[in-house]
Coordinates of C-alpha atoms in Angstrom, one line a residue:
Chain A
M1 CA -26.6 1.9 11.7
N2 CA -29.5 3.2 13.7
K3 CA -30.3 6.9 14.0
K4 CA -29.1 7.3 17.6
L5 CA -25.8 5.6 16.9
R6 CA -25.3 7.6 13.8
L7 CA -26.0 10.9 15.6
G8 CA -23.6 9.8 18.4
C9 CA -20.8 9.2 15.9
Y10 CA -21.7 12.6 14.2
L11 CA -21.3 14.3 17.6
V12 CA -17.8 12.8 17.9
A13 CA -16.9 14.0 14.4
V14 CA -18.4 17.5 15.2
L15 CA -16.3 17.7 18.3
A16 CA -13.1 16.8 16.4
Q17 CA -14.0 19.5 13.8
M18 CA -14.2 22.0 16.6
A19 CA -11.1 20.7 18.4
V20 CA -8.7 21.4 15.5
P21 CA -9.2 25.2 15.3
A22 CA -9.6 25.4 19.1
T23 CA -6.2 23.6 19.6
M24 CA -4.7 26.1 17.1
I25 CA -5.9 29.0 19.3
W26 CA -4.8 27.4 22.5
G27 CA -1.3 26.8 21.1
H28 CA -1.2 30.4 19.9
E29 CA -2.2 31.8 23.3
R30 CA 0.3 29.5 25.2
T31 CA 3.2 30.6 23.0
M32 CA 2.2 34.3 23.2
T33 CA 2.1 34.3 27.0
R34 CA 5.0 31.9 27.8
G35 CA 7.3 32.3 24.8
E36 CA 10.5 34.3 24.5
V37 CA 10.3 37.3 22.2
Y38 CA 12.7 37.6 19.2
I39 CA 13.0 40.3 16.6
F40 CA 13.7 39.3 12.9
R41 CA 14.6 41.8 10.2
T42 CA 12.3 41.5 7.2
Q43 CA 11.0 43.0 3.9
P44 CA 7.2 43.0 3.5
V45 CA 5.6 42.1 0.1
D46 CA 1.8 41.8 -0.7
P47 CA 0.4 38.6 -2.1
Y48 CA -3.1 37.1 -2.0
D49 CA -4.6 33.9 -0.6
A50 CA -8.0 32.9 -1.9
F51 CA -8.9 31.2 1.4
R52 CA -7.3 33.4 4.0
G53 CA -7.4 36.8 2.3
R54 CA -4.7 39.4 1.9
Y55 CA -1.5 39.1 3.8
V56 CA 1.9 40.7 3.8
W57 CA 4.6 38.2 2.7
L58 CA 7.6 38.5 5.0
R59 CA 11.0 38.1 3.4
I60 CA 13.0 37.4 6.6
E61 CA 16.6 38.5 6.0
E62 CA 18.2 35.9 8.4
D63 CA 16.4 32.8 7.0
H64 CA 19.5 30.7 6.9
A65 CA 21.8 28.8 9.2
P66 CA 25.3 27.3 9.0
L67 CA 25.4 23.7 8.0
L68 CA 27.8 21.4 9.9
S69 CA 30.2 19.5 7.6
G70 CA 28.9 16.1 6.6
M71 CA 25.3 16.9 7.6
Q72 CA 22.9 15.7 4.9
I73 CA 19.6 17.7 4.7
Q74 CA 16.7 16.9 2.3
R75 CA 14.4 19.6 0.9
G76 CA 11.4 20.0 3.1
Q77 CA 13.0 18.1 6.0
K78 CA 11.9 19.1 9.5
V79 CA 14.9 20.8 11.3
Y80 CA 15.4 22.6 14.6
A81 CA 17.2 25.9 14.1
L82 CA 19.1 27.3 17.1
I83 CA 18.3 31.0 17.7
E84 CA 20.9 33.6 18.9
I85 CA 20.6 37.3 19.2
G86 CA 23.2 39.3 17.3
T87 CA 25.0 42.4 18.5
D88 CA 22.4 44.6 16.7
G89 CA 19.6 43.0 18.8
F90 CA 18.1 41.1 15.9
A91 CA 17.7 37.3 16.0
K92 CA 19.5 34.9 13.6
F93 CA 20.1 31.2 13.4
S94 CA 23.4 29.8 14.6
G95 CA 23.0 26.2 13.5
I96 CA 20.5 23.4 12.9
R97 CA 19.8 20.1 14.6
I98 CA 17.8 17.2 13.4
S99 CA 16.4 16.5 16.9
P100 CA 15.1 19.1 19.4
P101 CA 18.0 20.6 21.3
Q102 CA 18.0 20.7 25.1
G103 CA 18.5 24.0 27.0
E104 CA 18.9 26.2 23.9
P105 CA 16.3 28.4 22.3
Y106 CA 15.3 26.9 18.9
L107 CA 12.6 27.2 16.2
T108 CA 11.0 24.2 14.4
A109 CA 11.3 24.9 10.6
R110 CA 11.7 23.1 7.3
A111 CA 14.8 23.0 5.2
S112 CA 14.4 24.8 1.8
Y113 CA 17.8 24.2 0.1
A114 CA 21.5 23.9 1.0
D115 CA 23.9 26.3 -0.6
G116 CA 27.4 25.2 0.3
A117 CA 27.9 25.4 4.0
V118 CA 24.6 27.2 4.5
V119 CA 21.1 25.8 4.7
H120 CA 18.1 28.1 3.8
L121 CA 15.0 27.6 5.9
L122 CA 11.3 27.7 5.3
L123 CA 10.2 29.7 8.4
P124 CA 6.8 29.2 10.0
F125 CA 6.2 33.0 10.1
D126 CA 6.4 34.1 6.5
R127 CA 3.0 35.9 6.3
Y128 CA 1.2 38.6 8.2
Y129 CA -2.6 38.8 7.6
M130 CA -4.1 42.2 7.1
E131 CA -7.4 43.7 6.0
E132 CA -8.0 43.5 2.2
S133 CA -7.2 47.1 1.5
L134 CA -4.4 47.5 4.1
A135 CA -2.0 44.7 2.9
P136 CA -1.2 46.3 -0.5
A137 CA -1.1 49.7 1.1
A138 CA 1.4 48.4 3.7
E139 CA 3.7 47.1 1.0
K140 CA 3.5 50.4 -1.0
A141 CA 4.1 52.5 2.1
Y142 CA 7.1 50.4 3.1
R143 CA 8.6 50.5 -0.5
E144 CA 8.1 54.3 -0.7
S145 CA 9.6 55.0 2.7
S146 CA 12.5 52.7 2.2
R147 CA 13.4 54.3 -1.1
M148 CA 13.5 57.7 0.6
G149 CA 15.3 56.9 3.8
G150 CA 16.1 53.2 4.0
K151 CA 13.6 52.4 6.7
K152 CA 14.0 49.1 8.5
A153 CA 11.2 46.6 9.0
Y154 CA 11.1 43.8 11.5
V155 CA 8.7 41.3 13.1
T156 CA 8.4 40.4 16.7
V157 CA 8.0 36.6 17.2
H158 CA 7.2 34.7 20.4
V159 CA 8.9 31.3 20.5
L160 CA 8.2 28.4 22.9
D161 CA 9.5 24.9 22.6
G162 CA 10.2 25.4 18.9
T163 CA 6.7 26.8 18.2
S164 CA 6.4 30.4 17.0
V165 CA 3.7 33.0 17.0
L166 CA 4.0 36.1 14.9
E167 CA 3.1 39.1 17.1
N168 CA 3.4 42.2 14.9
L169 CA 5.1 43.7 11.9
W170 CA 7.0 47.0 12.7
I171 CA 8.5 49.7 10.5
E172 CA 11.0 51.9 12.3
G173 CA 9.4 51.1 15.6
V174 CA 5.8 51.8 14.4
S175 CA 3.3 49.0 14.1
I176 CA 2.3 48.3 10.5
H177 CA -1.4 49.3 11.2
D178 CA -0.4 52.7 12.5
F179 CA 2.2 53.1 9.8
V180 CA -0.3 52.5 7.0
S181 CA -3.0 54.7 8.6
G182 CA -0.4 57.5 9.2
K183 CA -0.8 57.6 13.0
Chain B
M1 CA -35.0 -0.4 -13.4
N2 CA -32.0 0.7 -15.4
Q3 CA -32.6 4.0 -17.4
K4 CA -31.5 2.2 -20.6
Y5 CA -34.2 -0.4 -20.3
I6 CA -36.9 2.2 -19.5
R7 CA -35.9 4.3 -22.5
W8 CA -36.0 1.1 -24.7
L9 CA -39.4 0.1 -23.4
L10 CA -40.9 3.6 -24.0
E11 CA -39.5 3.6 -27.5
E12 CA -40.9 0.1 -28.2
I13 CA -44.5 0.9 -27.0
P14 CA -45.7 2.5 -30.4
T15 CA -44.6 -0.6 -32.3
L16 CA -46.1 -2.9 -29.8
I17 CA -49.5 -1.1 -30.1
T18 CA -49.3 -1.1 -34.0
E19 CA -48.5 -4.8 -34.1
E20 CA -51.4 -5.4 -31.6
I21 CA -49.2 -7.1 -29.1
L22 CA -50.1 -4.7 -26.4
P23 CA -53.6 -3.2 -25.8
A24 CA -53.6 0.6 -26.0
D25 CA -54.9 1.1 -22.4
V26 CA -52.2 -1.2 -21.0
A27 CA -49.6 0.6 -23.1
E28 CA -50.8 4.0 -21.8
R29 CA -50.5 2.7 -18.2
L30 CA -47.0 1.5 -18.9
R31 CA -46.1 4.8 -20.5
Q32 CA -47.5 6.7 -17.5
H33 CA -45.8 4.5 -15.0
Y34 CA -42.3 4.6 -16.5
G35 CA -42.6 8.0 -18.0
D36 CA -43.4 9.5 -14.6
K37 CA -40.6 7.6 -13.0
Q38 CA -38.1 9.1 -15.5
Q39 CA -39.6 12.6 -14.9
E40 CA -39.4 12.1 -11.1
R41 CA -35.8 11.1 -11.4
G42 CA -35.1 14.2 -13.4
M43 CA -36.8 16.5 -10.9
G44 CA -35.1 14.7 -8.0
W45 CA -31.8 15.4 -9.5
A46 CA -32.6 19.0 -10.2
V47 CA -33.3 19.4 -6.4
V48 CA -30.1 17.6 -5.5
L49 CA -28.0 19.7 -7.9
F50 CA -29.6 23.0 -6.7
S51 CA -28.9 22.0 -3.0
I52 CA -25.3 21.3 -3.8
L53 CA -24.9 24.5 -5.8
G54 CA -26.6 26.5 -3.1
A55 CA -24.3 25.0 -0.4
V56 CA -21.2 25.7 -2.5
L57 CA -22.2 29.3 -3.2
I58 CA -23.1 30.0 0.4
G59 CA -19.9 28.4 1.7
G60 CA -17.8 30.3 -0.9
G61 CA -19.5 33.5 0.0
I62 CA -18.9 33.1 3.7
I63 CA -15.2 32.4 3.1
L64 CA -14.8 35.5 0.9
L65 CA -16.7 37.7 3.4
L66 CA -14.5 36.6 6.3
A67 CA -11.3 36.6 4.2
H68 CA -11.7 40.4 4.0
N69 CA -10.2 40.3 7.5
W70 CA -12.4 43.0 9.1
D71 CA -9.9 45.2 10.9
Q72 CA -12.6 47.0 12.9
L73 CA -13.6 43.8 14.6
S74 CA -11.7 42.6 17.7
R75 CA -9.9 39.2 17.5
S76 CA -12.5 37.5 19.8
V77 CA -15.4 38.7 17.6
R78 CA -13.6 37.5 14.5
T79 CA -13.0 34.1 16.2
V80 CA -16.7 33.8 17.0
L81 CA -17.5 34.7 13.4
S82 CA -15.0 32.1 12.1
F83 CA -16.6 29.4 14.1
A84 CA -20.2 30.5 13.4
P85 CA -20.5 29.0 9.8
L86 CA -19.1 25.7 11.1
V87 CA -21.4 25.5 14.0
C88 CA -24.5 26.3 11.8
A89 CA -23.4 23.7 9.2
Q90 CA -22.9 21.1 12.0
V91 CA -26.4 21.8 13.5
L92 CA -27.9 21.6 10.0
G93 CA -26.0 18.3 9.4
G94 CA -27.3 16.9 12.7
W95 CA -30.9 17.9 11.9
V96 CA -30.6 16.3 8.5
I97 CA -29.4 13.0 10.1
W98 CA -32.3 13.2 12.6
K99 CA -35.2 14.4 10.3
R100 CA -34.3 14.3 6.6
R101 CA -32.0 11.3 6.2
D102 CA -34.1 9.9 3.4
R103 CA -33.7 13.1 1.3
T104 CA -30.7 13.1 -1.0
G105 CA -30.9 16.8 -1.7
W106 CA -30.7 17.7 2.0
R107 CA -27.9 15.2 2.7
E108 CA -25.8 16.4 -0.2
G109 CA -26.4 20.1 0.5
A110 CA -25.7 19.9 4.2
G111 CA -22.7 17.6 3.7
T112 CA -21.2 20.0 1.1
L113 CA -21.7 23.0 3.3
L114 CA -20.2 21.3 6.3
T115 CA -17.1 20.1 4.4
L116 CA -16.5 23.6 3.1
T117 CA -17.0 25.3 6.4
I118 CA -14.5 22.9 8.1
G119 CA -11.8 24.2 5.8
S120 CA -12.9 27.8 6.0
T121 CA -12.9 27.8 9.8
I122 CA -9.3 26.4 10.0
A123 CA -8.2 28.9 7.4
L124 CA -9.9 31.9 9.1
I125 CA -8.5 31.0 12.5
S126 CA -5.1 30.8 10.8
Q127 CA -5.7 34.3 9.4
T128 CA -7.0 35.8 12.7
Y129 CA -4.1 34.5 14.8
N130 CA -1.4 34.7 12.1
I131 CA -0.8 30.9 12.3
V132 CA 0.9 30.0 9.0
G133 CA 1.2 26.2 9.1
D134 CA 2.0 24.3 5.9
F135 CA -0.4 23.7 3.0
G136 CA 0.0 19.9 3.2
S137 CA -1.0 19.6 6.8
F138 CA -3.9 22.0 6.2
M139 CA -5.3 19.9 3.4
L140 CA -4.7 16.6 5.3
T141 CA -6.5 17.9 8.4
W142 CA -9.4 19.2 6.3
S143 CA -9.8 16.0 4.4
L144 CA -9.6 13.7 7.4
L145 CA -12.2 15.9 9.3
A146 CA -14.5 15.7 6.3
L147 CA -14.3 11.9 6.0
P148 CA -16.9 11.2 8.7
V149 CA -19.3 13.6 6.9
V150 CA -19.1 11.3 3.8
Y151 CA -20.2 8.3 5.8
L152 CA -22.6 9.8 8.4
L153 CA -24.5 12.0 6.0
D154 CA -24.1 9.4 3.2
A155 CA -23.2 12.2 0.7
S156 CA -21.2 11.9 -2.5
V157 CA -20.0 15.5 -3.0
P158 CA -18.1 15.6 0.3
A159 CA -16.5 12.3 -1.0
V160 CA -15.4 14.1 -4.1
L161 CA -14.1 17.0 -2.1
Y162 CA -12.3 14.6 0.2
L163 CA -10.5 13.0 -2.8
A164 CA -9.6 16.4 -4.2
G165 CA -8.1 17.3 -0.8
S166 CA -6.1 14.1 -0.7
I167 CA -4.7 14.9 -4.2
A168 CA -3.8 18.4 -3.0
W169 CA -2.0 16.9 0.0
V170 CA -0.1 14.2 -2.0
A171 CA 1.0 16.9 -4.5
D172 CA 2.4 18.9 -1.6
M173 CA 4.2 15.8 -0.3
R174 CA 5.6 15.0 -3.8
F175 CA 7.3 18.4 -4.0
N176 CA 8.3 18.7 -0.4
A177 CA 9.5 16.2 2.1
G178 CA 7.0 13.7 3.4
Q179 CA 5.6 10.2 2.7
P180 CA 3.2 10.4 -0.3
L181 CA 2.5 6.7 -0.1
W182 CA -0.1 7.4 2.6
F183 CA -2.3 8.7 -0.3
W184 CA -3.2 5.0 -1.1
L185 CA -4.6 4.6 2.4
L186 CA -6.6 7.9 2.1
A187 CA -8.0 6.7 -1.3
A188 CA -8.8 3.3 0.2
L189 CA -10.8 5.0 3.0
I190 CA -13.4 6.1 0.5
V191 CA -14.0 2.7 -1.1
P192 CA -16.4 1.4 1.6
S193 CA -18.5 4.5 1.0
L194 CA -18.6 3.8 -2.7
W195 CA -19.6 0.2 -2.1
L196 CA -22.4 1.3 0.3
T197 CA -23.7 3.9 -2.3
S198 CA -23.6 1.4 -5.1
R199 CA -25.5 -1.4 -3.4
V200 CA -29.0 -0.5 -4.7
N201 CA -28.2 0.7 -8.2
R202 CA -24.6 1.4 -9.3
Y203 CA -25.7 3.3 -12.4
R204 CA -27.3 6.2 -10.4
M205 CA -25.7 9.6 -10.4
R206 CA -24.1 9.4 -6.9
P207 CA -22.1 6.1 -7.3
V208 CA -21.1 7.1 -10.8
L209 CA -19.9 10.5 -9.6
M210 CA -17.9 8.9 -6.8
S211 CA -16.5 6.3 -9.2
W212 CA -15.3 9.0 -11.6
A213 CA -13.7 10.9 -8.7
L214 CA -12.0 7.7 -7.3
A215 CA -10.7 6.6 -10.8
L216 CA -9.3 10.1 -11.5
A217 CA -7.8 10.3 -8.0
I218 CA -6.0 6.9 -8.5
C219 CA -4.6 8.1 -11.9
I220 CA -3.4 11.5 -10.6
G221 CA -2.3 10.1 -7.2
A222 CA -0.2 7.4 -8.8
G223 CA 1.8 10.1 -10.6
F224 CA 2.6 11.9 -7.3
T225 CA 3.3 8.9 -5.2
L226 CA 5.3 6.7 -7.5
T227 CA 7.3 8.9 -9.8
R228 CA 9.8 10.5 -7.4
D229 CA 12.0 7.4 -6.9
F230 CA 11.0 5.4 -10.0
G231 CA 12.2 7.1 -13.2
E232 CA 11.2 4.5 -15.7
I233 CA 8.8 2.2 -13.9
W234 CA 5.9 4.6 -14.4
M235 CA 5.0 3.1 -17.7
L236 CA 4.4 -0.4 -16.2
T237 CA 2.6 1.0 -13.2
Y238 CA 0.3 3.2 -15.3
A239 CA -0.3 0.3 -17.8
G240 CA -1.4 -1.7 -14.8
I241 CA -3.6 1.0 -13.4
F242 CA -5.4 1.7 -16.7
A243 CA -5.8 -2.1 -17.3
V244 CA -7.2 -2.7 -13.8
L245 CA -9.7 0.2 -14.2
Y246 CA -10.9 -1.1 -17.5
L247 CA -11.1 -4.8 -16.4
L248 CA -12.9 -3.9 -13.1
G249 CA -15.3 -1.6 -15.0
E250 CA -16.2 -4.3 -17.5
R251 CA -17.1 -6.5 -14.6
W252 CA -19.0 -4.0 -12.5
F253 CA -20.5 -1.5 -14.9
A254 CA -21.2 -3.8 -17.8
D255 CA -24.9 -2.8 -18.2
A256 CA -24.4 1.0 -18.3
A257 CA -26.4 2.9 -20.8
N258 CA -23.9 5.7 -21.5
W259 CA -20.2 6.2 -21.5
W260 CA -20.4 8.5 -18.4
Q261 CA -22.0 5.7 -16.5
R262 CA -18.9 3.6 -17.1
P263 CA -16.3 5.7 -15.3
F264 CA -13.7 2.9 -14.9
Q265 CA -14.0 1.5 -18.5
T266 CA -14.0 5.0 -20.1
L267 CA -11.0 6.2 -18.1
G268 CA -9.2 2.9 -18.4
A269 CA -9.8 2.7 -22.2
C270 CA -8.7 6.3 -22.7
G271 CA -5.6 5.6 -20.5
V272 CA -4.7 2.4 -22.4
F273 CA -5.1 4.3 -25.7
G274 CA -3.1 7.4 -24.6
L275 CA -0.3 5.4 -23.0
S276 CA 0.0 3.0 -26.0
L277 CA 0.2 6.0 -28.3
L278 CA 2.9 7.5 -26.1
L279 CA 4.9 4.3 -26.2
T280 CA 5.0 4.4 -30.0
F281 CA 7.6 7.2 -29.5
R282 CA 11.2 6.6 -28.7
W283 CA 11.7 8.9 -25.7
P284 CA 9.8 6.8 -23.1
W285 CA 11.8 3.8 -23.9
H286 CA 15.1 5.7 -23.7
E287 CA 14.3 6.1 -20.0
V288 CA 14.5 2.3 -19.7
V289 CA 17.9 2.2 -21.3
V290 CA 19.4 4.7 -18.9
P291 CA 20.6 3.0 -15.7
W292 CA 18.3 3.3 -12.6
H293 CA 19.0 6.4 -10.6
G294 CA 16.2 6.2 -8.1
N295 CA 16.6 5.2 -4.5
P296 CA 13.5 2.9 -4.1
T297 CA 12.4 1.4 -0.9
A298 CA 10.3 -1.7 -0.6
A299 CA 6.9 0.0 0.0
P300 CA 6.7 2.2 -3.1
L301 CA 8.2 -0.6 -5.2
A302 CA 5.5 -3.0 -3.9
I303 CA 2.7 -0.6 -4.8
A304 CA 4.2 0.2 -8.2
V305 CA 4.4 -3.5 -9.1
L306 CA 1.1 -4.5 -7.5
W307 CA -1.0 -2.7 -10.2
P308 CA 0.5 -4.6 -13.2
I309 CA 0.3 -7.9 -11.2
A310 CA -3.3 -7.3 -10.4
A311 CA -4.0 -6.3 -14.0
I312 CA -2.3 -9.5 -15.4
T313 CA -4.3 -11.6 -12.9
L314 CA -7.6 -10.1 -14.0
W315 CA -6.5 -10.4 -17.6
L316 CA -5.9 -14.1 -17.2
T317 CA -9.5 -14.6 -16.0
S318 CA -10.8 -12.5 -18.9
L319 CA -8.7 -14.8 -21.2
R320 CA -10.3 -17.8 -19.7
R321 CA -13.8 -16.3 -20.1
R322 CA -12.9 -15.4 -23.7
Q323 CA -13.9 -11.8 -23.2
F324 CA -12.6 -10.2 -26.4
A325 CA -12.5 -6.5 -25.4
E326 CA -11.1 -7.2 -22.0
V327 CA -8.3 -9.4 -23.4
L328 CA -7.5 -6.6 -25.9
F329 CA -7.4 -3.6 -23.4
G330 CA -6.0 -5.6 -20.5
A331 CA -3.0 -6.8 -22.5
L332 CA -1.2 -3.4 -22.2
P333 CA 0.9 -4.3 -19.0
L334 CA 2.1 -7.5 -20.8
V335 CA 3.1 -5.4 -23.9
V336 CA 4.9 -2.9 -21.7
A337 CA 6.6 -5.7 -19.7
I338 CA 7.9 -7.3 -23.0
G339 CA 9.0 -3.8 -24.1
Y340 CA 11.0 -3.5 -20.8
L341 CA 12.7 -6.9 -21.5
I342 CA 13.6 -5.8 -25.0
T343 CA 14.9 -2.4 -24.0
A344 CA 16.5 -2.8 -20.6
R345 CA 20.0 -1.4 -20.8
R346 CA 20.1 -1.8 -24.6
E347 CA 19.8 1.2 -26.9
S348 CA 19.2 -1.3 -29.8
G349 CA 16.0 -2.4 -28.1
V350 CA 14.3 1.0 -28.4
I351 CA 13.0 0.7 -32.0
P352 CA 11.7 -2.9 -31.6
A353 CA 9.8 -1.6 -28.5
T354 CA 8.2 1.2 -30.4
I355 CA 7.3 -1.2 -33.2
L356 CA 5.7 -3.5 -30.6
S357 CA 3.7 -0.6 -29.3
D358 CA 2.6 0.3 -32.9
I359 CA 1.5 -3.2 -33.5
Y360 CA -0.4 -3.3 -30.2
L361 CA -2.2 0.0 -30.8
F362 CA -3.1 -1.1 -34.3
I363 CA -4.6 -4.4 -33.0
L364 CA -6.4 -2.4 -30.3
G365 CA -7.8 0.0 -32.9
V366 CA -8.9 -2.7 -35.3
G367 CA -10.2 -4.9 -32.5
T368 CA -12.3 -2.0 -31.1
L369 CA -13.6 -1.2 -34.6
W370 CA -14.5 -4.9 -35.1
R371 CA -16.3 -5.1 -31.8
G372 CA -18.2 -1.9 -32.6
V373 CA -19.3 -3.3 -35.9
R374 CA -20.2 -6.7 -34.5
E375 CA -22.2 -5.2 -31.6
Q376 CA -23.6 -2.4 -33.8
R377 CA -22.4 0.3 -31.4
L378 CA -21.5 3.4 -33.2
G379 CA -19.6 4.9 -30.2
V380 CA -17.3 1.9 -30.1
V381 CA -16.8 2.0 -33.9
N382 CA -15.9 5.7 -33.7
G383 CA -13.5 4.9 -30.8
G384 CA -11.7 2.3 -32.9
M385 CA -11.5 4.7 -35.9
L386 CA -10.1 7.4 -33.6
M387 CA -7.4 5.1 -32.4
L388 CA -6.4 4.0 -35.9
S389 CA -6.5 7.5 -37.5
T390 CA -4.4 8.9 -34.6
L391 CA -1.8 6.1 -35.0
I392 CA -1.8 6.6 -38.8
A393 CA -1.5 10.4 -38.5
M394 CA 1.3 10.1 -36.0
R395 CA 3.3 7.7 -38.1
F396 CA 2.7 9.7 -41.4
F397 CA 4.3 12.8 -39.9
D398 CA 7.0 10.8 -38.0
G399 CA 10.4 11.9 -39.2
E400 CA 12.2 9.3 -37.2
Y401 CA 11.6 6.6 -39.8
S402 CA 12.6 6.7 -43.5
F403 CA 10.0 7.2 -46.2
V404 CA 10.6 3.6 -47.5
I405 CA 9.9 2.1 -44.1
R406 CA 6.8 4.3 -43.6
S407 CA 5.5 3.4 -47.0
L408 CA 5.9 -0.3 -46.4
A409 CA 4.3 0.0 -43.0
F410 CA 1.4 2.0 -44.5
M411 CA 0.9 -0.7 -47.2
A412 CA 0.9 -3.4 -44.5
V413 CA -1.7 -1.5 -42.5
G414 CA -3.8 -1.0 -45.7
L415 CA -3.6 -4.7 -46.4
G416 CA -4.6 -5.4 -42.7
F417 CA -7.6 -3.2 -43.2
L418 CA -8.7 -5.0 -46.3
M419 CA -8.2 -8.4 -44.7
T420 CA -10.2 -7.3 -41.6
N421 CA -12.9 -6.0 -43.9
M422 CA -13.1 -9.4 -45.8
V423 CA -13.3 -11.3 -42.5
L424 CA -16.1 -8.9 -41.3
I425 CA -18.0 -9.4 -44.6
R426 CA -17.7 -13.2 -44.5
R427 CA -18.9 -13.2 -40.9
K428 CA -21.9 -11.2 -41.7
G429 CA -22.6 -13.3 -44.8
A430 CA -22.7 -10.3 -47.1
T431 CA -21.2 -10.0 -50.6
V432 CA -19.1 -7.1 -52.0

């Protein structure tokens, strides 16, 4: 392969390497601007990711959906969870489909395990990245405040055509950043 | 010239001078020529290794610095900072292709840095925008984007990183839903690069490193791709993989000076020994007795069976060429296949199958020992001794057999040793 051809191929490879993260940003922005907002109740915990740094792990309370009788689901299978808003204003899943539903709000997720007539889901918004020092502080602050007064935590999520974008983590209506810094 | 021959030549020079076969001035010129070459090679590798280490440390440092997730910085600034290392590494890679393509150190260093920054940019964008994604698709995307770097920069460390990424992906597929069989295509994509690197001299560090990585990836990947649906077939598949590695190695890396320059033979021989030892126990054979619970489809079954078939085909050519070591190590798939026939659905077949494995391992040990003695290779002699002593130790402490059976077996093994010894002595024409 001559030098110019090699460099041409390299340019194509370089563009592909740039395109992947750029597409991720584009998808994020599209969902944020055009997606519906849903609120999911959660409990924040602080783990660590060597590549992506500290994050708050979100234990979403309504991470399950009823399973239709006779429906066979494999662990890790891609499913489409139908979203509905409960009387308390929080979102939950009313059922799952194995193909994208038409005209109903849904979230693309993976099946974790089936427990009788209920299937637990691996949701695509189970972590909220924070600065190194803030993530453990967020968990600690949440734990202390919930012990004292049972404070409620929730996340706001934008959903568009099954794709979701996590917008923010809130504790009693205060964003986690303000909550940790005591604003 | 192969390092082994250079070393041999340099060791022979004093004798050649003493015996007046070579004039001293010619000997000195030879020594300078080949001695310098050896030294140059050593220096060259130091440069390459430092380039790779430097790239790894810089790449790791950038990831850690950005993983801090600087809260003071706006999202757009963090986005620019996430892309910056990738763009720098890409520019460096382009410059190396244009100006420094003949320098291994530059190619390896730039390739390693670029491979690491591809992953770090995706990870940091995920962090900045809170895009979770699953681990499997992250590893697959990273690996596939790094593959062109292997070919265009002609670098071996990115190839090793690519294979490591493929293994991480297939591990994720194994434990979650997905099709792990694509791993074989991912592994196959690196083979042309190994071939291109091996063309000039296959015993150089780079092809050897890539061969080790590929051989290890095949062994690990097989476990993740073929064990989910095939409870008991793993023994036959692994016997095939180890035998194929050994037999191919004996054909392609026959003139290597050291064990590490023979990745396929070393890994294949260790695998054959380890698996044979495992098969001298009852529990693997019990799996064959239990009825098949898996739900196999045609594709994984074909790949699982392809390895032993390839091994037996290669073994038949070794048999025709009367290659003693190849016939010995390559026979494992046949032994396992016979074991399957004896044991299938029959509890009574378990003990004969373990005895068959004992006999095979014994022959393997004695044969290796014999080969080592015949070729005067201490490493091979030690390998044979290790096989035999492990087998003996295992059986001595094995409570599954009665003392009488064990004592009879030990006496038979002792007699076998004595007979082998006698044959060896006769062949060498020595007297006791």
